[in-house]
Tab-separated table of C-alpha atoms in Angstrom:
chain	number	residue	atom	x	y	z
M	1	UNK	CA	29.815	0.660	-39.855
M	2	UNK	CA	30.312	2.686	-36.591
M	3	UNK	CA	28.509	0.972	-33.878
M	4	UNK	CA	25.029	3.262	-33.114
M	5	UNK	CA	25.031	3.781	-29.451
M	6	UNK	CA	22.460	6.003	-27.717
M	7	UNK	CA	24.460	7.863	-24.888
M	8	UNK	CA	21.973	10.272	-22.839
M	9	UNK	CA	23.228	12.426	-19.622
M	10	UNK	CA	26.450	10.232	-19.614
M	11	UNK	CA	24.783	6.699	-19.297
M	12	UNK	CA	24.895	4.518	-22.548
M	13	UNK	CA	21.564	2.699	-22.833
M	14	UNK	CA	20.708	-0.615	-24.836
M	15	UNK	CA	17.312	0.671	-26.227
M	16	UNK	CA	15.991	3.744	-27.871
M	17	UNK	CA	13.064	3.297	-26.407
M	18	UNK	CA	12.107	4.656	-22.500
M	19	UNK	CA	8.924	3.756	-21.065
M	20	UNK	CA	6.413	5.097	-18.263
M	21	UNK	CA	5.228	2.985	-15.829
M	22	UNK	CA	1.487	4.784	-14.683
M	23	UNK	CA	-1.804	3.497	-15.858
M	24	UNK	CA	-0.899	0.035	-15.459
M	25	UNK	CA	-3.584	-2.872	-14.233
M	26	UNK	CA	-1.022	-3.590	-11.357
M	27	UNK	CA	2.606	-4.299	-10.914
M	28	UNK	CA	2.545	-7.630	-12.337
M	29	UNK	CA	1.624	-6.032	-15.742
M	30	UNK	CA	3.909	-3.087	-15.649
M	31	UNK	CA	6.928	-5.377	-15.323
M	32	UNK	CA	5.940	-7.760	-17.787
M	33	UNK	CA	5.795	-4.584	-19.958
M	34	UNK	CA	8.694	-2.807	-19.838
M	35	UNK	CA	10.424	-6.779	-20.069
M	36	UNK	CA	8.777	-6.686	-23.479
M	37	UNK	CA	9.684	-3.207	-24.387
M	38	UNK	CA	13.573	-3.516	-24.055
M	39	UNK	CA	13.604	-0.739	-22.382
M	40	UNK	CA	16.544	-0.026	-19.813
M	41	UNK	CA	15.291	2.974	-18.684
M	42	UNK	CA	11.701	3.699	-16.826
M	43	UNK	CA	10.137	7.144	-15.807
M	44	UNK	CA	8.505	6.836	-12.207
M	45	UNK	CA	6.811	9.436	-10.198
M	46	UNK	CA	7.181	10.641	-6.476
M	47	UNK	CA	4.042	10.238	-4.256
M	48	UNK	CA	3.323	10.266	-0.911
M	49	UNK	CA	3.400	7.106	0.823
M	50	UNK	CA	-0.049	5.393	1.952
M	51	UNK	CA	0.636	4.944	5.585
M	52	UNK	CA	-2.942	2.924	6.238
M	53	UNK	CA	-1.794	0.105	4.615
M	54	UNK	CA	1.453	-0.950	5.235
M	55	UNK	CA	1.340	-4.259	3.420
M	56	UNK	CA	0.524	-3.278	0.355
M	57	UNK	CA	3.399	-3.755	-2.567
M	58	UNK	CA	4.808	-1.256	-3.814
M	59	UNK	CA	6.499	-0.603	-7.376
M	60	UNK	CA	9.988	-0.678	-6.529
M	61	UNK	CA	9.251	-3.825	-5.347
M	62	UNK	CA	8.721	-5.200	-9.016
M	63	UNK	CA	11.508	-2.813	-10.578
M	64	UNK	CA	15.292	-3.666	-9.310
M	65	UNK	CA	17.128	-0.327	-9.667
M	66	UNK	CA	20.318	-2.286	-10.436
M	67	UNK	CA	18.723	-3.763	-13.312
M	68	UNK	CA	16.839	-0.978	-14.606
M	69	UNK	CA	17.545	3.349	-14.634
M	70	UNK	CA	14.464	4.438	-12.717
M	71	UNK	CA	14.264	7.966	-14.202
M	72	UNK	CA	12.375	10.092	-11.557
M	73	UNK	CA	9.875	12.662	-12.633
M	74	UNK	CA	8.227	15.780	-11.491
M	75	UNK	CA	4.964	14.786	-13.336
M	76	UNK	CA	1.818	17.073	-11.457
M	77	UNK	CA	3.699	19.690	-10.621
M	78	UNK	CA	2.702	23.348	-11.523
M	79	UNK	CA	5.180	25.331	-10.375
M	80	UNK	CA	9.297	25.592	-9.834
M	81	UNK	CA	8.627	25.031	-6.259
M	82	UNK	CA	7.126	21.733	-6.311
M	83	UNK	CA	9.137	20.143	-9.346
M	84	UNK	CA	12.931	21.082	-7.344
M	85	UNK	CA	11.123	19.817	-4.176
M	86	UNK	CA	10.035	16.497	-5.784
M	87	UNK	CA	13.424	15.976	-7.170
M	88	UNK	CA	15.781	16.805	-4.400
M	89	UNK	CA	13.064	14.144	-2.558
M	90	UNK	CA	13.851	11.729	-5.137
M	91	UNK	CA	17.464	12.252	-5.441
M	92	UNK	CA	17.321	11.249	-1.733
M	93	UNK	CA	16.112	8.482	-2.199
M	94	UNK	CA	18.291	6.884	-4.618
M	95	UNK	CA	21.043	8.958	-4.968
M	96	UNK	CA	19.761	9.779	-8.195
M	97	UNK	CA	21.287	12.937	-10.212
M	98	UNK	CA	19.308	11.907	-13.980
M	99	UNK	CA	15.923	13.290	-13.240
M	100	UNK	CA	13.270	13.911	-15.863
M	101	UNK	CA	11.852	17.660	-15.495
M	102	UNK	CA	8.293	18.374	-16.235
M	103	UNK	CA	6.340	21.425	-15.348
M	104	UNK	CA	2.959	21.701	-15.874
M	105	UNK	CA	1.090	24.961	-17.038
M	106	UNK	CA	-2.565	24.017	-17.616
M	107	UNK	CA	-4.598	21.248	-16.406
M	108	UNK	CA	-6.894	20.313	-19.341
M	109	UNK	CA	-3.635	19.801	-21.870
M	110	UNK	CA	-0.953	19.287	-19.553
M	111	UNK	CA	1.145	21.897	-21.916
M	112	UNK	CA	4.248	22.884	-20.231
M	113	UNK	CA	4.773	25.992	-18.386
M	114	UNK	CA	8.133	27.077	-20.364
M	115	UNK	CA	8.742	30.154	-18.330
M	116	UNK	CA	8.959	27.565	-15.441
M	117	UNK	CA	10.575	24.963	-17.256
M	118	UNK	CA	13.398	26.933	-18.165
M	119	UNK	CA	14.365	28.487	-14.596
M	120	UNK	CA	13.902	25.449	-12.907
M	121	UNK	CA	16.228	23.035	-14.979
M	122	UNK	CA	19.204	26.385	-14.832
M	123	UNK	CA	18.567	25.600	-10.957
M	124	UNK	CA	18.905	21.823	-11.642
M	125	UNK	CA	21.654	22.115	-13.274
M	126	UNK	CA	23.459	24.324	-11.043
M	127	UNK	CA	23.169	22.111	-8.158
M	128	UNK	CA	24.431	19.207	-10.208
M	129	UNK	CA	21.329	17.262	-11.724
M	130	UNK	CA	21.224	15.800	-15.225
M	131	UNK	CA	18.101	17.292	-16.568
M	132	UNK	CA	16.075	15.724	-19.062
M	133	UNK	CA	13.117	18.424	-20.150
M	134	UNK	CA	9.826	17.747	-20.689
M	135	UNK	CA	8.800	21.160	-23.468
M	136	UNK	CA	6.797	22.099	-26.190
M	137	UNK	CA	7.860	21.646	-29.634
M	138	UNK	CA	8.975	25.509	-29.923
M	139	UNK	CA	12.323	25.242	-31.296
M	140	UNK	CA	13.676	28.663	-29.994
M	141	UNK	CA	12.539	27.161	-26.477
M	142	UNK	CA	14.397	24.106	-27.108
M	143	UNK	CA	17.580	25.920	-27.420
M	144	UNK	CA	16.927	27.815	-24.350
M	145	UNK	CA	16.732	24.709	-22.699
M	146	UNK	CA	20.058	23.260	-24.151
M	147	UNK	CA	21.568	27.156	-22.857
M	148	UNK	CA	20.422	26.380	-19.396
M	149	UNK	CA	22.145	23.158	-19.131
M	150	UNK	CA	19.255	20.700	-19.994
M	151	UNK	CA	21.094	17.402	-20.458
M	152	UNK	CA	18.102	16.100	-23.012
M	153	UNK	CA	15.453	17.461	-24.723
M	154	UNK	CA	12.209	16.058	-24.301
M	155	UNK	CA	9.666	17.980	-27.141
M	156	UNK	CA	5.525	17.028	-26.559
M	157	UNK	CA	4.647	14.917	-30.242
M	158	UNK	CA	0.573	16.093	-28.591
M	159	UNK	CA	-0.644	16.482	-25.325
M	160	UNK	CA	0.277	14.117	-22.817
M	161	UNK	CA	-1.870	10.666	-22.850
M	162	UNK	CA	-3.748	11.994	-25.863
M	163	UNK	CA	-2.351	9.165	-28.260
M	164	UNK	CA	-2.730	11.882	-31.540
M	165	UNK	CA	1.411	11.012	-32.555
M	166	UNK	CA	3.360	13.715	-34.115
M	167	UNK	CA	1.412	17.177	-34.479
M	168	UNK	CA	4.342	19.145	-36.087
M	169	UNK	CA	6.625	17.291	-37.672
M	170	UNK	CA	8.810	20.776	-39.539
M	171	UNK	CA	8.930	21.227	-35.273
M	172	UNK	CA	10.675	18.293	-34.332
M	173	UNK	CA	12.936	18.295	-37.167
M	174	UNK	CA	14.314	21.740	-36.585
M	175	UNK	CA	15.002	20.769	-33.173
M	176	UNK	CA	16.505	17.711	-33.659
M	177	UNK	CA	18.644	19.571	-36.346
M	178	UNK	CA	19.910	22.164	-34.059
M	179	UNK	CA	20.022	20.362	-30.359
M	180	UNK	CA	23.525	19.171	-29.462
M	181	UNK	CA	22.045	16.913	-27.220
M	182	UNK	CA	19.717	13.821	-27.127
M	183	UNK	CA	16.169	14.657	-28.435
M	184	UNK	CA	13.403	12.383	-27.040
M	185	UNK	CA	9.721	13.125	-27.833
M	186	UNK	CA	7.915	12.169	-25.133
M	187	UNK	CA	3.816	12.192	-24.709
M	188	UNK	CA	1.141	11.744	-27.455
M	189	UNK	CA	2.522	8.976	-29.012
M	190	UNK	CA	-0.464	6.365	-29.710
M	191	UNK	CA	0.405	3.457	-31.691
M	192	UNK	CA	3.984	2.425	-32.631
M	193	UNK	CA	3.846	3.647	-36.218
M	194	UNK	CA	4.116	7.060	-34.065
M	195	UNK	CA	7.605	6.103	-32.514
M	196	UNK	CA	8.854	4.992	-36.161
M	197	UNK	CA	8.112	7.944	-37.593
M	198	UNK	CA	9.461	10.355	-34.362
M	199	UNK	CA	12.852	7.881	-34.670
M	200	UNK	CA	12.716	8.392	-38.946
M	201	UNK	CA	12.762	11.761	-37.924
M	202	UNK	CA	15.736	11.569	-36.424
M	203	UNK	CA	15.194	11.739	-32.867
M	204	UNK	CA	17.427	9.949	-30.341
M	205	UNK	CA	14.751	8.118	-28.321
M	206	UNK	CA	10.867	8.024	-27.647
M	207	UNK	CA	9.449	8.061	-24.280
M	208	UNK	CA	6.251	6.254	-24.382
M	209	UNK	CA	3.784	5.422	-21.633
M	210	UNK	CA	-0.278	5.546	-22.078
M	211	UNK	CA	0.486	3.999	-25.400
M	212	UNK	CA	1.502	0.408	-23.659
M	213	UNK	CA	-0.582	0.787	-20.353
M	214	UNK	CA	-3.484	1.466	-22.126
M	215	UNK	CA	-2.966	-0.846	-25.514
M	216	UNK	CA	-5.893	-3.765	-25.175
M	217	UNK	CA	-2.997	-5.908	-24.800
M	218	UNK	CA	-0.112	-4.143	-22.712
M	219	UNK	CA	2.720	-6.548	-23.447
M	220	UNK	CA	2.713	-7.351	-26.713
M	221	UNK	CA	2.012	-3.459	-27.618
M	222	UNK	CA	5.347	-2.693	-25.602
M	223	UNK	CA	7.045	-5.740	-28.077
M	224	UNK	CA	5.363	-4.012	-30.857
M	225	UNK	CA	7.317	-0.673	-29.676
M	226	UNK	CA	10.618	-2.471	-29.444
M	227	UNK	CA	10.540	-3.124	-32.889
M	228	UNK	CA	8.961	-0.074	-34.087
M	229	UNK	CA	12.082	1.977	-32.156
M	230	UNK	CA	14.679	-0.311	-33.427
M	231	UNK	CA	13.307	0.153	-36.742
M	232	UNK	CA	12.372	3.353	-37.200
M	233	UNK	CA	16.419	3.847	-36.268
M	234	UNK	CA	17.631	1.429	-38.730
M	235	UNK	CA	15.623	3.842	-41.344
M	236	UNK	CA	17.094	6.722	-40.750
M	237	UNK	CA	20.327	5.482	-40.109
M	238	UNK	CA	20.102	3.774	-43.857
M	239	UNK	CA	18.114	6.834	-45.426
M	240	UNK	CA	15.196	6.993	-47.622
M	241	UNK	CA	14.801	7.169	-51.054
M	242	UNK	CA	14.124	10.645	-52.820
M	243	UNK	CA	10.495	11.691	-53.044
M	244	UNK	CA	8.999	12.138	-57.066
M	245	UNK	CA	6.208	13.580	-57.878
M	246	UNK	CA	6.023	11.304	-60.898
M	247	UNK	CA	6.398	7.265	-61.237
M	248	UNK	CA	9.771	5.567	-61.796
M	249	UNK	CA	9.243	2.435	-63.302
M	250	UNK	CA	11.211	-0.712	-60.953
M	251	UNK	CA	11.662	-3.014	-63.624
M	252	UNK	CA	13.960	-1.749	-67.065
M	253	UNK	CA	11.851	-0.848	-70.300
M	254	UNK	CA	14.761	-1.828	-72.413
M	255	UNK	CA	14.419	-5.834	-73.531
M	256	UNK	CA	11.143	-5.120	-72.888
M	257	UNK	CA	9.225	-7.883	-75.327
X	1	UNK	CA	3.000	10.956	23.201
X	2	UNK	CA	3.584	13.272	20.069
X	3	UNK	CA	1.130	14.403	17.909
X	4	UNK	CA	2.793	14.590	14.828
X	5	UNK	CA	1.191	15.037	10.796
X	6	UNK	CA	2.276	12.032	8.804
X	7	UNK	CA	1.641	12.581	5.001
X	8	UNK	CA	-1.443	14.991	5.932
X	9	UNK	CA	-2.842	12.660	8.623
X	10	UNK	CA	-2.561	13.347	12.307
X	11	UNK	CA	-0.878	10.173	13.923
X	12	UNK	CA	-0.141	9.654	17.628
X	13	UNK	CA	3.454	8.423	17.994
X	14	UNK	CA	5.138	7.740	21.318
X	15	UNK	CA	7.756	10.784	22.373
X	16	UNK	CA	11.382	10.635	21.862
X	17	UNK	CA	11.699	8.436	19.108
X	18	UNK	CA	13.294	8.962	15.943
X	19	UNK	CA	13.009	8.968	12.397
X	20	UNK	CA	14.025	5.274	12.084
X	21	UNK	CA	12.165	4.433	14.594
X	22	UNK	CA	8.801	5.893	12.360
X	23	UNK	CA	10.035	3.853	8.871
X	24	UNK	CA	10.434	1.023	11.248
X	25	UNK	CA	6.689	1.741	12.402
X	26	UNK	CA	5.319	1.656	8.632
X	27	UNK	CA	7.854	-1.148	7.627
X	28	UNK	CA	9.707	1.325	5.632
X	29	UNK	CA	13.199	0.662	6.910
X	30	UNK	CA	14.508	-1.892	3.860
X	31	UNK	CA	12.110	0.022	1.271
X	32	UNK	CA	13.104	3.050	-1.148
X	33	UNK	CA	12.151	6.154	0.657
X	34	UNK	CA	12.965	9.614	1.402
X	35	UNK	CA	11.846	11.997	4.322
X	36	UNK	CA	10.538	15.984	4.524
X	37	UNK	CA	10.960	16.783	8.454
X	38	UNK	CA	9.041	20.133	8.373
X	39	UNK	CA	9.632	20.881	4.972
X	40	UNK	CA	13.747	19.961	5.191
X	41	UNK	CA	14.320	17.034	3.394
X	42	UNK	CA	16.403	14.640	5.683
X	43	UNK	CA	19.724	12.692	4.734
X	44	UNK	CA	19.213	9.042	5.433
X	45	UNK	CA	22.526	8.863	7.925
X	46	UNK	CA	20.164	11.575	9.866
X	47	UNK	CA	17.063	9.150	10.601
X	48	UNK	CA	18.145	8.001	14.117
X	49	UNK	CA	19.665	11.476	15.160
X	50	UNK	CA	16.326	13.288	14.543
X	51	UNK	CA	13.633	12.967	16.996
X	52	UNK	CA	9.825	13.290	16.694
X	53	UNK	CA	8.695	16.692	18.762
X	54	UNK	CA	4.737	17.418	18.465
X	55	UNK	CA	3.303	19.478	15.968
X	56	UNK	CA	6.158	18.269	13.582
X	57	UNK	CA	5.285	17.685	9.775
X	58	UNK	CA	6.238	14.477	7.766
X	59	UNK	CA	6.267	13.459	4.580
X	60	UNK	CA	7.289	10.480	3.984
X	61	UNK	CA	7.467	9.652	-0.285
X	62	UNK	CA	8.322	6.757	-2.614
X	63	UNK	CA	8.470	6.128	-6.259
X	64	UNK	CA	5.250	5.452	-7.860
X	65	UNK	CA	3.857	4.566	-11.441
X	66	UNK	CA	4.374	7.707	-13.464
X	67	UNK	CA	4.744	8.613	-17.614
C-alpha cells in the first residue's frame, strides 16, 4: 500500500490532526495537550505584549518552534486591514510564510466575512504567504479560495467554539470532492466522534481547539483525538460497506440445522 | 526623556535610545517578538539603527494562545 502522507503548503506533517492552543488553564496544560494530541502543528494568535509585567511566561516559552510548526493566525480580526497587518507582524517574527487566514464578519457567530476572506488571501498570496483559509462551508466560495491561491482550505463544521460537529455534511463533501488542495475543517468540532466523521468524510486534517481546552480532562481528550484522527483516516482510506435498506444476514442460511 | 506610546500606554523612556535598547528594557531581547514603529513594521537587523523620538507609537506583539 502507498504510504498515506498528509503534505499541506509544502511541509509533510506526522498527524492529521492540528490543534489550537487558547482556552487553556495555563501553559503547563496546553503543552501537555498538544504532547497528547500528536499534533505537529499548533495555531497561535498575535497579541500585544503586556509590558507591566515583564516576568510573566509566555507561550513560546512552553512551545519550541523547532519542534513544533507554530501556525500563526489572524483570529479577531474584522477586516483585510487588520488580518495582513497581524500576519506580516507575525511573519516577522519567525520568519514564518504558512499563516492561517481568518476574517471575521459578525461577532455573535464568528462567521467569516468571505468578501474579505477572499481579497485578503489573493494579497497573501501575492506577496508570497502560504495561506491556509478559515471559510464557510459554501462550496462555490471554496473554489474561489483555491483561484486566489489559498494553499488549504479550512471550511467551519459550526460556529467557532460552539462544539455542534458537522452541520452540513453534502457541504463538506462537495468541497473535499472538488478542492485540489488540503481540506481541513476547522471550528465546531465537540467531541472526537466529530473529527472521525469530518476525516470519514474525506477531509485531509481537523483543526481542533475548544474541544481539548475545554474537555473536563484536557489531555486525555487531546489522546482521545489522536486516535479518533488516525482512525477516522484508516476508514476512509479502507472504505465502508454499502448502505441497505434491508438486513443481510452475517452468518450463511445454507447448513442451517 | 521621550514620551513615547508603548502598546497603548504612555511610557517615559530616556532619549536617544533604540529599539534594542526598549526589548532590552522589557526583557524582550532573547524572546519571539516583532515591532510596529508608527505603524511600519520593523526588520529585526533594524532594532539598534532606529531611535526612540517623542510622540512615536509602538507596538510591540508576541504569539499568544489562539484556535
Amino acid at each position: 500500500m502507498k504510504k498515506d502522507i498528509f503534505k499541506v503548503a509544502g511541509k509533510t506533517l506526522k498527524s492529521r490532526l492540528i490543534v489550537g492552543t487558547g482556552k487553556y488553564r495555563n501553559f503547563l496544560e496546553t503543552a501537555k495537550a498538544i504532547k497528547a494530541s500528536g499534533a505537529d502543528m499548533v495555531t497561535v494568535a498575535v497579541r500585544r505584549v503586556n509590558i507591566l509585567d515583564k516576568k510573566k511566561p509566555i507561550l513560546t516559552d512552553y512551545l519550541n518552534p523547532k519542534k513544533i510548526i507554530l501556525l500563526p493566525n489572524t483570529a479577531g480580526c474584522f477586516n483585510s486591514d487588520e488580518a495582513l497587518r497581524t500576519l506580516r507582524l507575525a511573519r516577522e517574527m519567525g520568519g514564518w510564510k504558512l499563516v492561517k487566514l481568518e476574517v471575521l464578519g459578525d461577532k455573535k457567530t464568528l462567521y467569516p466575512n468571505m468578501i474579505e476572506t477572499i481579497k485578503s488571501t489573493q494579497i497573501l498570496a501575492r506577496e508570497g504567504f502560504k495561506v491556509m483559509v478559515y471559510c464557510t462551508d459554501d462550496p462555490l466560495l471554496a473554489k474561489e479560495l483555491e483561484n486566489n491561491g489559498a494553499s488549504a482550505i479550512m471550511p467551519l463544521a459550526s460556529p467557532i467554539g460552539s462544539g455542534l460537529g458537522i452541520q452540513n455534511k453534502v457541504n463538506i463533501s462537495l468541497i473535499i470532492k472538488q478542492s485540489k488542495v488540503p481540506v481541513i475543517v476547522d471550528a465546531g468540532i465537540g467531541t472526537a466522534s466529530d473529527a472521525t466523521i469530518a476525516m470519514e468524510l474525506g477531509c485531509d486534517g481537523v483543526l481542533v481547539n475548544s474541544a481539548i481546552a475545554k474537555a473536563k480532562k484536557p489531555i486525555l481528550m487531546a489522546k482521545a483525538f489522536k486516535n479518533a484522527v488516525v482512525s477516522g483516516r484508516n476508514s476512509y482510506l479502507a472504505g465502508r460497506m454499502i448502505k441497505s435498506h434491508l438486513a443481510l444476514a452475517s452468518s450463511p442460511f445454507k447448513g442451517l440445522i | 526623556m521621550a514620551k513615547i506610546q508603548l502598546n497603548g500606554k504612555k511610557v517615559l523612556f530616556k532619549s536617544n535610545c533604540s529599539l534594542f535598547d526598549l526589548l532590552k528594557k522589557y526583557k524582550l531581547t532573547n524572546k519571539k517578538v516583532a515591532i510596529e514603529h508608527n505603524g511600519v513594521i520593523v526588520p529585526k537587523i533594524n532594532y539598534k539603527k532606529i531611535n526612540l523620538k517623542n510622540n512615536d507609537k509602538i507596538e510591540i506583539v508576541h504569539f499568544i494562545g489562539g484556535g
